[in-house]
Amino acid sequence: METSGQAADGERPSHLDLSGSVVLTTDDGLELKSDTARWDDAASQVTMPGPVTFTKGRLSGSGVGAVYDHQLDAFTLLDQATAHVESDAAGGSATDATAMRMIL
């Protein structure tokens, strides 16, 4: 993974550009994967402009473009959003969803 950002010594960068196999993992187990991402410290957001996949427990899916809002602990799939919920241990509750945009 390659990174770039700007900050004076000892200061936190205002933005951070990431490329390669970018994986964002939250404290509650959400995993977002993309080829590129940009952290914006002022907005407390990660923007992923290309294809994105995600998993969290039984939930998985994909889309094109995503924004993860750290303060809200939520992400938005910006286009071609799909989500799949695996069935539970009893074999029920599986579902699929598609939309132009999804907020999770």
PDB file of C-alpha atoms in Angstrom:
ATOM      1  CA  MET A   1       0.000   0.000   0.000  1.00  0.00           C
ATOM      2  CA  GLU A   2       1.267   3.465  -0.840  1.00  0.00           C
ATOM      3  CA  THR A   3       0.402   6.546   1.179  1.00  0.00           C
ATOM      4  CA  SER A   4       0.892  10.259   0.820  1.00  0.00           C
ATOM      5  CA  GLY A   5      -0.076  13.131   3.054  1.00  0.00           C
ATOM      6  CA  GLN A   6       1.228  16.418   4.316  1.00  0.00           C
ATOM      7  CA  ALA A   7       1.951  17.514   7.881  1.00  0.00           C
ATOM      8  CA  ALA A   8       4.711  19.205   9.819  1.00  0.00           C
ATOM      9  CA  ASP A   9       6.760  16.978  12.100  1.00  0.00           C
ATOM     10  CA  GLY A  10       4.637  15.727  14.972  1.00  0.00           C
ATOM     11  CA  GLU A  11       1.382  17.018  13.480  1.00  0.00           C
ATOM     12  CA  ARG A  12      -1.476  14.928  12.178  1.00  0.00           C
ATOM     13  CA  PRO A  13      -1.939  15.243   8.377  1.00  0.00           C
ATOM     14  CA  SER A  14      -5.102  16.987   7.169  1.00  0.00           C
ATOM     15  CA  HIS A  15      -5.502  14.335   4.477  1.00  0.00           C
ATOM     16  CA  LEU A  16      -3.992  11.001   3.609  1.00  0.00           C
ATOM     17  CA  ASP A  17      -4.105   9.388   0.161  1.00  0.00           C
ATOM     18  CA  LEU A  18      -3.898   5.583   0.062  1.00  0.00           C
ATOM     19  CA  SER A  19      -3.485   3.266  -2.919  1.00  0.00           C
ATOM     20  CA  GLY A  20      -2.961  -0.434  -3.427  1.00  0.00           C
ATOM     21  CA  SER A  21      -5.014  -2.924  -1.429  1.00  0.00           C
ATOM     22  CA  VAL A  22      -6.736  -0.525   0.968  1.00  0.00           C
ATOM     23  CA  VAL A  23      -8.624  -2.164   3.855  1.00  0.00           C
ATOM     24  CA  LEU A  24     -10.517  -0.133   6.449  1.00  0.00           C
ATOM     25  CA  THR A  25     -11.566  -2.105   9.542  1.00  0.00           C
ATOM     26  CA  THR A  26     -13.722  -0.523  12.246  1.00  0.00           C
ATOM     27  CA  ASP A  27     -13.859  -1.425  15.937  1.00  0.00           C
ATOM     28  CA  ASP A  28     -17.181  -3.211  15.452  1.00  0.00           C
ATOM     29  CA  GLY A  29     -15.923  -5.473  12.661  1.00  0.00           C
ATOM     30  CA  LEU A  30     -16.910  -3.663   9.465  1.00  0.00           C
ATOM     31  CA  GLU A  31     -14.337  -4.240   6.730  1.00  0.00           C
ATOM     32  CA  LEU A  32     -14.301  -2.014   3.621  1.00  0.00           C
ATOM     33  CA  LYS A  33     -11.916  -2.837   0.745  1.00  0.00           C
ATOM     34  CA  SER A  34     -10.933  -0.651  -2.203  1.00  0.00           C
ATOM     35  CA  ASP A  35      -7.961   0.079  -4.458  1.00  0.00           C
ATOM     36  CA  THR A  36      -7.761   3.739  -3.411  1.00  0.00           C
ATOM     37  CA  ALA A  37      -8.968   5.869  -0.518  1.00  0.00           C
ATOM     38  CA  ARG A  38      -8.550   9.361   0.895  1.00  0.00           C
ATOM     39  CA  TRP A  39      -8.780  10.286   4.587  1.00  0.00           C
ATOM     40  CA  ASP A  40     -10.013  13.845   5.240  1.00  0.00           C
ATOM     41  CA  ASP A  41      -9.276  14.720   8.859  1.00  0.00           C
ATOM     42  CA  ALA A  42     -11.473  17.845   8.980  1.00  0.00           C
ATOM     43  CA  ALA A  43     -14.537  15.895   7.757  1.00  0.00           C
ATOM     44  CA  SER A  44     -13.520  12.730   9.663  1.00  0.00           C
ATOM     45  CA  GLN A  45     -14.296  10.734   6.507  1.00  0.00           C
ATOM     46  CA  VAL A  46     -12.691   8.173   4.227  1.00  0.00           C
ATOM     47  CA  THR A  47     -13.656   8.471   0.548  1.00  0.00           C
ATOM     48  CA  MET A  48     -13.216   5.452  -1.737  1.00  0.00           C
ATOM     49  CA  PRO A  49     -13.878   6.489  -5.359  1.00  0.00           C
ATOM     50  CA  GLY A  50     -13.780   3.128  -7.188  1.00  0.00           C
ATOM     51  CA  PRO A  51     -15.140  -0.371  -6.671  1.00  0.00           C
ATOM     52  CA  VAL A  52     -15.720  -1.189  -2.994  1.00  0.00           C
ATOM     53  CA  THR A  53     -16.592  -4.388  -1.154  1.00  0.00           C
ATOM     54  CA  PHE A  54     -17.656  -4.740   2.466  1.00  0.00           C
ATOM     55  CA  THR A  55     -18.324  -7.396   5.099  1.00  0.00           C
ATOM     56  CA  LYS A  56     -19.609  -7.329   8.659  1.00  0.00           C
ATOM     57  CA  GLY A  57     -20.810 -10.521  10.252  1.00  0.00           C
ATOM     58  CA  ARG A  58     -23.507 -12.056   8.031  1.00  0.00           C
ATOM     59  CA  LEU A  59     -23.737  -8.867   5.898  1.00  0.00           C
ATOM     60  CA  SER A  60     -21.651  -8.378   2.742  1.00  0.00           C
ATOM     61  CA  GLY A  61     -21.902  -6.420  -0.465  1.00  0.00           C
ATOM     62  CA  SER A  62     -20.342  -4.060  -2.958  1.00  0.00           C
ATOM     63  CA  GLY A  63     -20.745  -0.807  -4.818  1.00  0.00           C
ATOM     64  CA  VAL A  64     -18.927   1.811  -6.833  1.00  0.00           C
ATOM     65  CA  GLY A  65     -17.697   4.619  -4.630  1.00  0.00           C
ATOM     66  CA  ALA A  66     -18.161   4.855  -0.883  1.00  0.00           C
ATOM     67  CA  VAL A  67     -17.808   7.315   1.965  1.00  0.00           C
ATOM     68  CA  TYR A  68     -17.172   6.135   5.531  1.00  0.00           C
ATOM     69  CA  ASP A  69     -18.107   8.739   8.161  1.00  0.00           C
ATOM     70  CA  HIS A  70     -16.065   8.044  11.288  1.00  0.00           C
ATOM     71  CA  GLN A  71     -18.191  10.258  13.562  1.00  0.00           C
ATOM     72  CA  LEU A  72     -21.462   8.588  12.509  1.00  0.00           C
ATOM     73  CA  ASP A  73     -19.843   5.123  12.227  1.00  0.00           C
ATOM     74  CA  ALA A  74     -21.757   4.687   8.966  1.00  0.00           C
ATOM     75  CA  PHE A  75     -20.875   4.307   5.323  1.00  0.00           C
ATOM     76  CA  THR A  76     -22.637   5.154   2.089  1.00  0.00           C
ATOM     77  CA  LEU A  77     -22.303   3.144  -1.108  1.00  0.00           C
ATOM     78  CA  LEU A  78     -22.626   5.836  -3.774  1.00  0.00           C
ATOM     79  CA  ASP A  79     -23.615   3.797  -6.857  1.00  0.00           C
ATOM     80  CA  GLN A  80     -24.519   0.236  -7.953  1.00  0.00           C
ATOM     81  CA  ALA A  81     -25.029  -0.834  -4.329  1.00  0.00           C
ATOM     82  CA  THR A  82     -25.690  -4.464  -3.430  1.00  0.00           C
ATOM     83  CA  ALA A  83     -26.053  -6.121  -0.039  1.00  0.00           C
ATOM     84  CA  HIS A  84     -26.498  -9.746   0.985  1.00  0.00           C
ATOM     85  CA  VAL A  85     -27.414 -11.114   4.409  1.00  0.00           C
ATOM     86  CA  GLU A  86     -26.474 -14.764   4.939  1.00  0.00           C
ATOM     87  CA  SER A  87     -29.064 -16.977   6.576  1.00  0.00           C
ATOM     88  CA  ASP A  88     -28.841 -17.364  10.337  1.00  0.00           C
ATOM     89  CA  ALA A  89     -28.014 -20.599  12.205  1.00  0.00           C
ATOM     90  CA  ALA A  90     -31.648 -21.732  11.900  1.00  0.00           C
ATOM     91  CA  GLY A  91     -31.526 -21.327   8.103  1.00  0.00           C
ATOM     92  CA  GLY A  92     -33.774 -18.294   7.875  1.00  0.00           C
ATOM     93  CA  SER A  93     -33.498 -14.554   7.367  1.00  0.00           C
ATOM     94  CA  ALA A  94     -31.342 -14.539   4.209  1.00  0.00           C
ATOM     95  CA  THR A  95     -31.965 -11.569   1.932  1.00  0.00           C
ATOM     96  CA  ASP A  96     -30.526  -9.608  -0.972  1.00  0.00           C
ATOM     97  CA  ALA A  97     -30.913  -5.920  -1.754  1.00  0.00           C
ATOM     98  CA  THR A  98     -29.857  -3.686  -4.633  1.00  0.00           C
ATOM     99  CA  ALA A  99     -30.138   0.060  -4.972  1.00  0.00           C
ATOM    100  CA  MET A 100     -28.506   2.962  -6.671  1.00  0.00           C
ATOM    101  CA  ARG A 101     -27.285   4.171  -3.223  1.00  0.00           C
ATOM    102  CA  MET A 102     -27.253   2.611   0.272  1.00  0.00           C
ATOM    103  CA  ILE A 103     -26.432   3.987   3.695  1.00  0.00           C
ATOM    104  CA  LEU A 104     -25.360   1.379   6.238  1.00  0.00           C
TER     105      LEU A 104
END
